[in-house]
């Protein structure tokens, strides 16, 4: 063991007494850096007994020769500066394990100021560094997590000052980047947003808007609320109190979702409009789709076999019109038919479809289409397209919405088909209820209704009105000799003679077997007699067969004050008809 300088010998007992209870390792060396003193903490931290270190070089305590030399340089600096500074070195314990030690190295001087030895104080900071590294990694993970969010995140302290925000927040509101720093009050941020025009705030309402926004921020609602920016974006804002009294807030952009909600609301309004025809509804839907998907061309097609027909279209320039036809294979819709699902391309020119006939012929870069089915059968497609590439990718919500559009179109077409069938059936029923099936004239019920209506009108306006009652002469003989089919042909020919002898506003009906009635409006008895004579002559000129000439007897009655109703007028015409038969048939008689 080296001999100690007198100055150190005199201080040894004092140093031991002072440092024995210090929890940090204390090692005192001579000028050759040989150990002359160490406290119990040094024995515990390094794992050596005093006799194993005393007189030995401190080189054995360092992780490497480089660390040993580094401390020597620090000692030299301490001699020059005489101001101890902490640093961290790697040390080696007796068992070979390493640990980081925060070290303060000092120079021990004698009375003359000369270097008498060195003092090293070493604190095992392994656990602290591990905790600091753990905290650093946790903070880094938190930052990574916040930066990976699609939502903007801000954290405010209990005094409503910004603690941190992620990059997404700055991206959502670029003008706030200078303020996106810790310590900025929320009210300052809100006011800056209003002044920058981020939000839709009515003139004169700025202060009220800021006050209400700050109040809502400090007393956050239980559910997220929606916020719209001036540039048309929508955000869902969620704010929650933290355990230390601050506020954690997220802003998620919901522009696409909100636009889809608005599109659905518009679709419902279109579908429920009673004033729009089916074609107008479909055109309104196509316009809505063009606006929503940012594609200028919208088409509903009808596909039959290999032919693609434009049923409805919304397109600039009028180059596409309803009724235009194309081979299905020359359209992108051929892919829709194959998949029977919505398909989309944002930039066809960057895909294998650039050789497709549709791309070669029309140069359509962007496309979104879905199949339309009516009553479970394929009808065609609804599609939207553009000659320019679409700025953004189509997302699942776009496919879902165009699928919904296709379902709506299919439903409306099916409903229209059902309505057309219903109207046709109603028309058939009306014809069955009002039209004589054999002759196509009004039946008895319809003729009486028309006669009553015209009778009331003539009486109200004091207009003239006449009724003709007509009966085919010896019609039974026709049926008996030539058969009922020939008789039916005779009645049809007589009906045509009657219909051809009157005006369009007059009414003609078959009111029984071979009996007919004609309602002539705004005509006197003389005029009606002339009409009757023309009809009689036309019937007489008919020759169903050479053996069976056809003639008719006609009675004419003009409305008078004696007639209480139409039935009374018809009865008088019928009486005149029988008078004509009594006088030899094939003639006209007046009531």
Coordinates of C-alpha atoms in Angstrom, one line a residue:
X1 CA 0.0 0.0 0.0
X2 CA 1.5 3.4 -0.9
X3 CA 2.4 5.8 1.8
X4 CA 0.0 8.7 2.2
X5 CA 1.0 12.3 2.1
X6 CA 0.8 14.0 5.5
X7 CA -2.0 16.2 4.3
X8 CA -4.1 13.2 3.4
X9 CA -3.2 11.3 6.6
X10 CA -4.4 14.3 8.6
X11 CA -7.7 14.4 6.7
X12 CA -8.4 10.7 6.4
X13 CA -10.2 10.3 9.7
X14 CA -12.2 13.4 9.0
X15 CA -13.1 12.2 5.5
X16 CA -14.1 8.8 6.7
X17 CA -16.3 10.3 9.4
X18 CA -18.0 12.6 6.9
X19 CA -18.5 10.1 4.0
X20 CA -19.3 6.8 5.9
X21 CA -23.1 7.5 5.8
X22 CA -23.2 8.9 2.3
X23 CA -25.3 6.6 0.0
X24 CA -23.0 7.4 -3.0
X25 CA -19.7 5.6 -3.6
X26 CA -16.7 7.8 -2.5
X27 CA -13.3 6.8 -3.6
X28 CA -10.1 8.8 -2.7
X29 CA -6.9 8.2 -4.6
X30 CA -3.4 9.5 -4.6
X31 CA -1.9 11.4 -7.5
X32 CA -1.2 8.1 -9.2
X33 CA -4.9 7.2 -9.0
X34 CA -4.3 4.4 -6.5
X35 CA -7.1 3.9 -4.0
X36 CA -6.3 5.1 -0.5
X37 CA -9.8 5.4 0.9
X38 CA -13.4 4.2 0.0
X39 CA -16.6 4.4 2.0
X40 CA -19.1 1.6 2.8
X41 CA -21.3 2.7 -0.1
X42 CA -18.4 2.2 -2.5
X43 CA -17.8 -1.3 -1.1
X44 CA -21.5 -2.1 -1.7
X45 CA -21.9 -0.6 -5.1
X46 CA -18.6 -2.0 -6.6
X47 CA -18.8 -5.3 -4.6
X48 CA -15.2 -5.1 -3.3
X49 CA -13.8 -5.5 0.2
X50 CA -11.5 -2.7 1.2
X51 CA -8.4 -4.8 1.2
X52 CA -9.1 -5.8 -2.4
X53 CA -8.9 -2.2 -3.6
X54 CA -6.7 -0.2 -1.2
X55 CA -3.4 0.5 -2.9
X56 CA -4.8 -0.7 -6.3
X57 CA -5.2 1.3 -9.4
X58 CA -8.8 2.5 -10.0
X59 CA -8.4 1.1 -13.6
X60 CA -10.1 -2.1 -12.4
X61 CA -13.3 -0.1 -11.6
X62 CA -13.9 1.1 -15.2
X63 CA -15.6 -0.6 -18.0
X64 CA -12.7 0.0 -20.4
X65 CA -9.3 1.6 -20.7
X66 CA -10.9 4.4 -22.6
X67 CA -13.2 5.3 -19.7
X68 CA -10.2 5.2 -17.3
X69 CA -8.3 7.6 -19.5
X70 CA -11.4 9.8 -20.0
X71 CA -11.6 10.3 -16.2
X72 CA -7.9 11.1 -16.2
X73 CA -8.6 13.9 -18.7
X74 CA -11.4 15.1 -16.5
X75 CA -9.1 15.2 -13.5
X76 CA -6.7 17.3 -15.6
X77 CA -9.5 19.6 -16.5
X78 CA -10.5 19.9 -12.9
X79 CA -7.0 20.9 -12.0
X80 CA -7.3 23.7 -14.6
X81 CA -10.8 24.8 -13.8
X82 CA -11.2 23.7 -10.2
X83 CA -15.0 23.4 -10.8
X84 CA -16.3 19.9 -10.5
X85 CA -19.0 18.9 -13.0
X86 CA -21.1 15.8 -13.1
X87 CA -20.7 13.2 -15.9
X88 CA -21.7 9.6 -16.5
X89 CA -19.2 6.8 -17.0
X90 CA -19.6 3.1 -17.4
X91 CA -18.2 1.2 -14.3
X92 CA -17.5 -2.5 -13.7
X93 CA -18.4 -4.3 -10.5
X94 CA -16.3 -7.1 -9.0
X95 CA -18.7 -9.6 -10.5
X96 CA -18.1 -8.2 -14.0
X97 CA -21.5 -6.5 -14.4
X98 CA -21.6 -2.9 -15.7
X99 CA -23.5 0.0 -14.4
X100 CA -23.8 3.7 -15.3
X101 CA -22.4 6.0 -12.7
X102 CA -23.0 9.7 -12.4
X103 CA -19.6 11.0 -11.3
X104 CA -18.3 14.1 -9.7
X105 CA -14.5 14.2 -9.7
X106 CA -12.6 16.6 -7.6
X107 CA -8.9 17.5 -6.9
X108 CA -7.7 17.3 -3.3
X109 CA -5.0 20.0 -2.6
X110 CA -2.6 20.5 0.2
X111 CA -1.9 23.7 2.1
X112 CA 0.3 25.0 -0.8
X113 CA -2.4 24.4 -3.4
X114 CA -0.6 21.5 -4.9
X115 CA -2.5 18.4 -6.0
X116 CA -2.4 15.8 -3.2
X117 CA -4.9 13.3 -4.6
X118 CA -8.3 12.9 -6.2
X119 CA -11.8 12.5 -4.9
X120 CA -14.5 10.7 -6.9
X121 CA -18.2 10.5 -6.0
X122 CA -20.1 7.9 -8.0
X123 CA -23.9 7.5 -7.9
X124 CA -25.4 4.3 -9.5
X125 CA -27.9 5.9 -11.8
X126 CA -28.8 2.7 -13.7
X127 CA -32.4 2.6 -12.3
X128 CA -32.9 6.3 -12.9
X129 CA -31.6 6.0 -16.4
X130 CA -33.8 3.0 -17.0
X131 CA -36.8 4.9 -15.7
X132 CA -35.8 7.9 -17.8
X133 CA -35.5 5.7 -20.9
X134 CA -38.8 4.1 -20.1
X135 CA -40.4 7.5 -19.8
X136 CA -38.7 8.6 -23.0
X137 CA -39.9 5.6 -24.9
X138 CA -43.4 6.0 -23.4
X139 CA -43.4 9.7 -24.5
X140 CA -42.1 8.7 -27.9
X141 CA -44.8 6.0 -28.2
X142 CA -47.4 8.6 -27.2
X143 CA -46.2 11.0 -29.9
X144 CA -46.1 8.2 -32.5
X145 CA -49.7 7.2 -31.5
X146 CA -50.9 10.8 -31.7
X147 CA -49.2 11.3 -35.0
X148 CA -50.7 8.1 -36.4
X149 CA -54.3 9.3 -35.6
X150 CA -56.4 10.5 -38.5
X151 CA -58.0 12.8 -36.0
X152 CA -56.5 16.1 -34.8
X153 CA -55.6 15.9 -31.1
X154 CA -55.1 18.7 -28.6
X155 CA -54.5 18.6 -24.8
X156 CA -55.2 21.6 -22.6
X157 CA -54.2 22.1 -19.0
X158 CA -56.5 23.1 -16.2
X159 CA -56.0 26.8 -17.0
X160 CA -57.2 26.1 -20.6
X161 CA -53.7 26.5 -22.1
X162 CA -52.3 24.3 -24.8
X163 CA -50.1 21.4 -23.6
X164 CA -49.6 19.6 -26.9
X165 CA -51.1 18.9 -30.3
X166 CA -50.4 16.5 -33.1
X167 CA -49.4 17.4 -36.6
X168 CA -52.9 16.5 -37.9
X169 CA -54.3 19.5 -36.0
X170 CA -51.9 21.8 -37.8
X171 CA -52.8 20.1 -41.1
X172 CA -56.5 20.6 -40.5
X173 CA -56.0 24.3 -39.6
X174 CA -52.7 25.5 -41.4
X175 CA -53.2 29.1 -40.3
X176 CA -52.8 28.1 -36.6
X177 CA -49.3 26.7 -36.9
X178 CA -47.7 29.8 -35.3
X179 CA -50.0 29.4 -32.3
X180 CA -49.7 25.6 -32.0
X181 CA -47.2 25.8 -29.1
X182 CA -47.6 25.1 -25.4
X183 CA -49.0 27.8 -23.3
X184 CA -51.4 29.4 -25.9
X185 CA -54.9 29.9 -24.3
X186 CA -57.8 28.2 -26.0
X187 CA -59.7 31.4 -26.4
X188 CA -56.8 32.9 -28.3
X189 CA -56.8 29.8 -30.6
X190 CA -60.6 30.1 -31.1
X191 CA -60.4 33.9 -31.8
X192 CA -57.6 33.3 -34.3
X193 CA -59.8 30.7 -36.1
X194 CA -62.7 33.1 -36.4
X195 CA -60.4 35.9 -37.6
X196 CA -58.8 33.6 -40.2
X197 CA -62.3 32.7 -41.4
X198 CA -62.0 29.0 -40.5
X199 CA -65.7 28.8 -39.4
X200 CA -69.0 30.0 -40.7
X201 CA -69.9 32.9 -38.3
X202 CA -72.6 35.4 -39.2
X203 CA -71.5 39.0 -39.3
X204 CA -71.8 40.7 -36.0
X205 CA -71.8 37.4 -34.1
X206 CA -68.1 36.9 -33.7
X207 CA -67.9 37.7 -30.0
X208 CA -71.0 35.6 -29.2
X209 CA -69.6 32.7 -31.2
X210 CA -66.2 32.8 -29.4
X211 CA -67.9 33.2 -26.0
X212 CA -70.2 30.2 -26.7
X213 CA -67.3 28.1 -28.1
X214 CA -65.1 28.7 -25.1
X215 CA -68.0 27.9 -22.7
X216 CA -68.7 24.7 -24.6
X217 CA -65.0 23.8 -24.4
X218 CA -64.8 24.4 -20.7
X219 CA -68.0 22.5 -20.1
X220 CA -67.8 19.8 -22.8
X221 CA -71.0 18.0 -23.8
X222 CA -71.3 14.2 -23.2
X223 CA -71.5 13.5 -26.9
X224 CA -69.5 14.8 -29.9
X225 CA -70.8 17.7 -31.8
X226 CA -70.4 18.7 -35.4
X227 CA -68.5 21.7 -36.7
X228 CA -68.5 23.0 -40.3
X229 CA -65.7 25.1 -41.7
X230 CA -66.1 27.8 -44.3
X231 CA -64.4 25.7 -47.0
X232 CA -67.1 23.1 -46.7
X233 CA -65.4 20.6 -44.4
X234 CA -67.2 18.9 -41.5
X235 CA -65.6 17.8 -38.2
X236 CA -66.9 15.7 -35.3
X237 CA -65.5 17.3 -32.1
X238 CA -65.1 15.3 -28.9
X239 CA -63.9 17.0 -25.7
X240 CA -63.4 15.3 -22.3
X241 CA -62.1 16.4 -19.0
X242 CA -58.8 14.8 -17.8
X243 CA -58.2 13.7 -14.3
X244 CA -56.0 16.7 -13.6
X245 CA -58.8 19.1 -14.7
X246 CA -57.5 19.7 -18.3
X247 CA -59.3 19.0 -21.6
X248 CA -58.4 16.3 -24.2
X249 CA -60.0 17.1 -27.5
X250 CA -60.2 15.2 -30.9
X251 CA -61.4 16.5 -34.2
X252 CA -62.2 13.9 -36.8
X253 CA -63.0 15.0 -40.3
X254 CA -66.4 13.6 -41.3
X255 CA -66.8 15.5 -44.6
X256 CA -67.4 12.4 -46.7
X257 CA -69.8 11.0 -44.2
X258 CA -71.7 14.3 -43.9
X259 CA -71.9 14.6 -47.7
X260 CA -73.2 11.1 -47.8
X261 CA -75.8 12.0 -45.2
X262 CA -76.8 15.1 -47.2
X263 CA -76.9 13.0 -50.4
X264 CA -79.3 10.5 -48.7
X265 CA -81.5 13.3 -47.4
X266 CA -81.6 14.8 -51.0
X267 CA -82.4 11.3 -52.3
X268 CA -85.3 11.0 -49.9
X269 CA -86.5 14.4 -50.9
X270 CA -86.3 13.5 -54.6
X271 CA -88.2 10.2 -54.0
X272 CA -91.0 11.8 -52.0
X273 CA -91.6 14.7 -54.4
X274 CA -95.1 14.3 -55.8
X275 CA -94.5 16.9 -58.6
X276 CA -91.7 15.1 -60.3
X277 CA -92.1 12.5 -63.1
X278 CA -89.9 9.4 -63.0
X279 CA -87.5 10.8 -65.6
X280 CA -87.3 14.1 -63.7
X281 CA -86.5 12.2 -60.5
X282 CA -83.8 10.1 -62.2
X283 CA -82.3 13.3 -63.7
X284 CA -82.3 14.9 -60.2
X285 CA -80.6 11.8 -58.8
X286 CA -77.9 11.9 -61.6
X287 CA -77.3 15.5 -60.9
X288 CA -76.9 14.8 -57.2
X289 CA -74.5 11.9 -57.9
X290 CA -72.4 14.1 -60.3
X291 CA -72.1 16.7 -57.5
X292 CA -71.3 14.2 -54.8
X293 CA -68.8 12.1 -56.6
X294 CA -67.3 15.1 -58.4
X295 CA -67.8 13.5 -61.8
X296 CA -69.6 15.5 -64.5
X297 CA -71.4 12.7 -66.5
X298 CA -74.2 10.6 -65.0
X299 CA -76.1 7.9 -66.9
X300 CA -78.9 5.4 -66.2
X301 CA -78.6 2.7 -68.9
X302 CA -80.9 0.0 -70.2
X303 CA -79.0 -3.0 -71.4
X304 CA -80.7 -5.6 -73.6
X305 CA -78.6 -8.3 -75.1
X306 CA -75.4 -6.7 -76.4
X307 CA -77.0 -3.2 -76.7
X308 CA -76.4 -0.4 -74.2
X309 CA -79.1 2.3 -74.4
X310 CA -78.8 5.6 -72.6
X311 CA -82.1 5.9 -70.8
X312 CA -81.4 9.1 -68.8
X313 CA -78.3 11.3 -68.9
X314 CA -76.8 14.4 -67.3
X315 CA -73.8 15.6 -69.1
X316 CA -72.2 18.9 -70.1
X317 CA -72.2 19.9 -73.7
X318 CA -75.2 17.8 -74.8
X319 CA -72.9 15.2 -76.6
X320 CA -74.8 12.4 -74.9
X321 CA -78.6 12.2 -75.2
X322 CA -81.3 9.8 -74.2
X323 CA -81.8 7.0 -76.7
X324 CA -78.2 6.8 -77.9
X325 CA -77.0 3.2 -78.3
X326 CA -73.6 1.5 -78.0
X327 CA -72.3 -2.0 -77.9
X328 CA -72.1 -3.1 -74.3
X329 CA -68.5 -4.3 -74.8
X330 CA -67.5 -0.7 -75.7
X331 CA -68.6 0.5 -72.2
X332 CA -67.0 0.2 -68.8
X333 CA -70.4 -1.1 -67.7
X334 CA -69.5 -4.5 -69.2
X335 CA -67.3 -4.9 -66.1
X336 CA -70.2 -4.1 -63.8
X337 CA -72.3 -6.8 -65.5
X338 CA -69.5 -9.3 -65.0
X339 CA -69.1 -8.6 -61.3
X340 CA -72.7 -7.6 -60.6
X341 CA -71.2 -5.3 -58.0
X342 CA -70.1 -1.6 -58.0
X343 CA -66.8 -1.0 -59.7
X344 CA -64.6 2.1 -59.8
X345 CA -61.4 3.5 -61.4
X346 CA -59.9 6.8 -60.4
X347 CA -57.4 7.0 -63.3
X348 CA -58.0 4.5 -66.1
X349 CA -54.9 5.6 -68.0
X350 CA -52.8 4.1 -65.2
X351 CA -54.5 0.7 -65.4
X352 CA -54.7 -2.2 -67.8
X353 CA -58.0 -0.7 -69.0
X354 CA -56.3 1.9 -71.1
X355 CA -56.7 -0.5 -74.0
X356 CA -60.4 -0.7 -73.4
X357 CA -62.7 0.5 -76.3
X358 CA -64.4 3.0 -74.0
X359 CA -61.0 4.6 -73.1
X360 CA -59.9 4.6 -76.7
X361 CA -63.1 6.1 -78.0
X362 CA -64.2 8.5 -75.2
X363 CA -61.1 8.9 -73.1
X364 CA -63.0 8.5 -69.8
X365 CA -60.5 8.5 -67.0
X366 CA -62.7 8.1 -63.9
X367 CA -65.6 5.8 -63.6
X368 CA -68.0 4.6 -60.9
X369 CA -70.9 2.3 -61.7
X370 CA -73.3 -0.2 -60.2
X371 CA -75.9 -2.7 -61.6
X372 CA -79.6 -1.8 -61.7
X373 CA -82.1 -4.6 -61.3
X374 CA -85.9 -4.4 -61.8
X375 CA -88.0 -7.0 -60.1
X376 CA -84.9 -9.2 -59.6
X377 CA -83.9 -9.1 -63.3
X378 CA -81.0 -7.2 -64.8
X379 CA -82.1 -3.9 -66.2
X380 CA -78.9 -1.9 -66.8
X381 CA -76.5 0.3 -64.8
X382 CA -76.2 3.7 -63.1
X383 CA -72.8 5.2 -63.7
X384 CA -70.8 8.4 -63.3
X385 CA -67.7 9.3 -65.2
X386 CA -65.2 12.0 -66.2
X387 CA -62.7 12.6 -68.9
X388 CA -60.3 13.8 -66.1
X389 CA -58.7 11.6 -63.4
X390 CA -60.4 11.9 -60.1
X391 CA -58.4 13.8 -57.5
X392 CA -59.1 11.3 -54.7
X393 CA -59.5 7.6 -54.5
X394 CA -63.0 6.1 -54.3
X395 CA -63.7 4.8 -50.9
X396 CA -66.1 2.1 -49.6
X397 CA -68.7 4.8 -48.7
X398 CA -68.7 5.8 -52.4
X399 CA -69.4 2.2 -53.5
X400 CA -72.1 1.9 -50.9
X401 CA -73.8 5.1 -52.0
X402 CA -73.8 4.3 -55.7
X403 CA -75.1 0.8 -54.8
X404 CA -77.9 2.6 -52.9
X405 CA -78.6 4.8 -55.9
X406 CA -78.9 1.7 -58.1
X407 CA -81.3 0.1 -55.7
X408 CA -83.4 3.3 -55.7
X409 CA -83.5 3.5 -59.5
X410 CA -84.4 -0.1 -59.7
X411 CA -87.2 0.3 -57.2
X412 CA -88.5 3.4 -58.9
X413 CA -88.5 1.7 -62.3
X414 CA -90.2 -1.3 -60.9
X415 CA -92.8 0.9 -59.2
X416 CA -93.4 2.8 -62.5
X417 CA -93.8 -0.5 -64.3
X418 CA -96.3 -1.6 -61.7
X419 CA -98.1 1.7 -61.9
X420 CA -98.2 1.5 -65.7
X421 CA -99.6 -2.0 -65.5
X422 CA -102.2 -0.8 -62.9
X423 CA -103.2 2.1 -65.1
X424 CA -103.5 -0.3 -68.1
X425 CA -105.6 -2.6 -66.0
X426 CA -107.7 0.3 -64.8
X427 CA -108.1 1.4 -68.4
X428 CA -109.2 -2.1 -69.3
X429 CA -111.7 -2.1 -66.5
X430 CA -113.0 1.3 -67.5
X431 CA -113.4 0.2 -71.0
X432 CA -115.2 -3.0 -69.9
X433 CA -117.4 -0.8 -67.7
X434 CA -118.2 1.8 -70.4
X435 CA -117.5 0.3 -73.9
X436 CA -119.5 -2.3 -75.8
X437 CA -117.0 -5.1 -76.5
X438 CA -118.4 -6.0 -79.9
X439 CA -118.8 -2.6 -81.5
X440 CA -116.4 -0.4 -79.5
X441 CA -119.3 2.1 -78.8
X442 CA -120.5 3.2 -75.4
X443 CA -122.5 0.5 -73.6
X444 CA -126.0 1.2 -72.3
X445 CA -124.8 2.4 -68.9
X446 CA -122.2 4.7 -70.3
X447 CA -124.6 6.1 -72.9
X448 CA -127.2 6.9 -70.3
X449 CA -124.5 8.6 -68.1
X450 CA -123.4 10.7 -71.1
X451 CA -127.0 11.5 -72.0
X452 CA -127.9 12.6 -68.5
X453 CA -124.8 14.8 -68.4
X454 CA -125.6 16.5 -71.7
X455 CA -129.3 16.8 -70.9
X456 CA -128.5 18.7 -67.7
X457 CA -126.0 21.0 -69.5
X458 CA -128.5 21.7 -72.3
X459 CA -131.2 22.5 -69.8
X460 CA -128.8 24.8 -67.8
X461 CA -127.6 26.7 -70.8
X462 CA -130.9 26.5 -72.8
X463 CA -129.1 24.7 -75.7
X464 CA -130.8 22.5 -78.2
X465 CA -130.3 18.7 -77.9
X466 CA -131.6 15.7 -79.9
X467 CA -131.6 11.9 -79.4
X468 CA -131.7 9.3 -82.2
X469 CA -133.0 5.8 -81.5
X470 CA -131.9 3.3 -84.2
X471 CA -132.9 -0.3 -84.7
X472 CA -131.5 -2.7 -87.4
X473 CA -134.5 -4.0 -89.5
X474 CA -135.1 -7.7 -89.5
X475 CA -131.8 -8.4 -87.8
X476 CA -133.1 -11.7 -86.5
X477 CA -133.3 -13.0 -90.0
X478 CA -129.5 -12.2 -90.5
X479 CA -128.7 -14.3 -87.4
X480 CA -131.0 -17.1 -88.5
X481 CA -129.9 -17.4 -92.1
X482 CA -126.2 -16.3 -92.0
X483 CA -125.3 -17.1 -88.4
X484 CA -124.3 -15.1 -85.4
X485 CA -120.9 -14.3 -86.7
X486 CA -122.4 -12.6 -89.7
X487 CA -124.8 -10.8 -87.4
X488 CA -121.9 -9.5 -85.3
X489 CA -120.2 -8.2 -88.5
X490 CA -123.5 -6.4 -89.4
X491 CA -123.6 -4.7 -86.0
X492 CA -120.0 -3.6 -86.3
X493 CA -120.7 -2.1 -89.7
X494 CA -123.8 -0.3 -88.4
X495 CA -121.8 1.0 -85.5
X496 CA -119.2 2.4 -87.9
X497 CA -122.0 4.1 -89.9
X498 CA -123.4 5.7 -86.7
X499 CA -119.9 6.8 -85.5
X500 CA -119.0 8.2 -88.9
X501 CA -122.2 10.2 -89.1
X502 CA -121.8 12.3 -86.0
X503 CA -119.4 14.8 -84.6
X504 CA -116.7 13.9 -82.0
X505 CA -118.6 15.7 -79.3
X506 CA -121.7 13.6 -79.8
X507 CA -122.2 10.3 -78.0
X508 CA -123.0 7.0 -79.7
X509 CA -123.9 3.8 -77.9
X510 CA -125.3 0.3 -78.3
X511 CA -128.1 0.0 -75.8
X512 CA -129.4 -3.5 -76.6
X513 CA -129.1 -6.4 -79.2
X514 CA -129.5 -4.5 -82.4
X515 CA -130.6 -1.2 -80.8
X516 CA -128.4 2.0 -80.9
X517 CA -128.8 5.5 -79.4
X518 CA -127.1 8.7 -80.4
X519 CA -126.9 11.9 -78.3
X520 CA -126.5 15.0 -80.5
X521 CA -125.7 18.2 -78.7
X522 CA -126.5 21.8 -79.7
X523 CA -128.6 20.7 -82.7
X524 CA -132.2 21.2 -83.6
X525 CA -134.8 18.6 -84.8
X526 CA -134.2 19.5 -88.5
X527 CA -130.5 19.1 -88.2
X528 CA -130.9 15.8 -86.3
X529 CA -133.2 14.5 -89.0
X530 CA -130.5 15.3 -91.6
X531 CA -128.0 13.3 -89.5
X532 CA -130.4 10.5 -89.2
X533 CA -131.0 10.4 -92.9
X534 CA -127.3 10.2 -93.7
X535 CA -126.8 7.4 -91.3
X536 CA -129.8 5.5 -92.6
X537 CA -128.6 5.9 -96.2
X538 CA -125.1 4.7 -95.2
X539 CA -126.6 1.6 -93.5
X540 CA -128.8 0.9 -96.5
X541 CA -125.7 0.9 -98.7
X542 CA -124.2 -1.9 -96.7
X543 CA -124.2 -5.3 -98.2
X544 CA -122.9 -8.0 -95.8
X545 CA -124.0 -10.6 -98.4
X546 CA -126.0 -10.1 -101.6
X547 CA -128.8 -12.1 -100.1
X548 CA -129.2 -10.0 -96.9
X549 CA -129.5 -6.3 -97.5
X550 CA -129.3 -4.3 -94.2
X551 CA -131.6 -1.3 -93.3
X552 CA -132.4 0.5 -90.2
X553 CA -135.3 2.5 -88.7
X554 CA -134.6 5.7 -86.8
X555 CA -136.6 7.8 -84.4
X556 CA -135.7 11.4 -83.7
X557 CA -136.7 13.5 -80.6
X558 CA -135.7 17.0 -79.7
X559 CA -135.5 18.0 -76.0
X560 CA -138.5 20.0 -74.8
X561 CA -140.0 21.4 -71.7
X562 CA -142.1 18.2 -71.4
X563 CA -139.0 16.1 -70.8
X564 CA -138.3 15.8 -67.1
X565 CA -135.0 14.0 -67.7
X566 CA -132.9 12.2 -70.3
X567 CA -134.8 9.0 -70.0
X568 CA -138.0 10.8 -71.0
X569 CA -136.3 12.2 -74.0
X570 CA -134.9 8.8 -75.0
X571 CA -138.4 7.3 -74.6
X572 CA -139.8 9.8 -77.0
X573 CA -137.1 8.9 -79.6
X574 CA -137.8 5.3 -79.0
X575 CA -141.6 5.9 -79.7
X576 CA -140.6 7.7 -83.0
X577 CA -138.5 4.6 -83.8
X578 CA -141.4 2.3 -83.5
X579 CA -143.5 4.6 -85.6
X580 CA -140.9 4.3 -88.3
X581 CA -141.1 0.5 -88.1
X582 CA -144.9 0.6 -88.3
X583 CA -144.7 2.8 -91.4
X584 CA -142.6 0.2 -93.3
X585 CA -139.0 0.4 -91.8
X586 CA -135.9 1.9 -93.4
X587 CA -137.1 5.4 -92.6
X588 CA -136.7 8.3 -90.2
X589 CA -139.6 9.5 -88.1
X590 CA -139.8 12.5 -85.8
X591 CA -141.3 12.6 -82.3

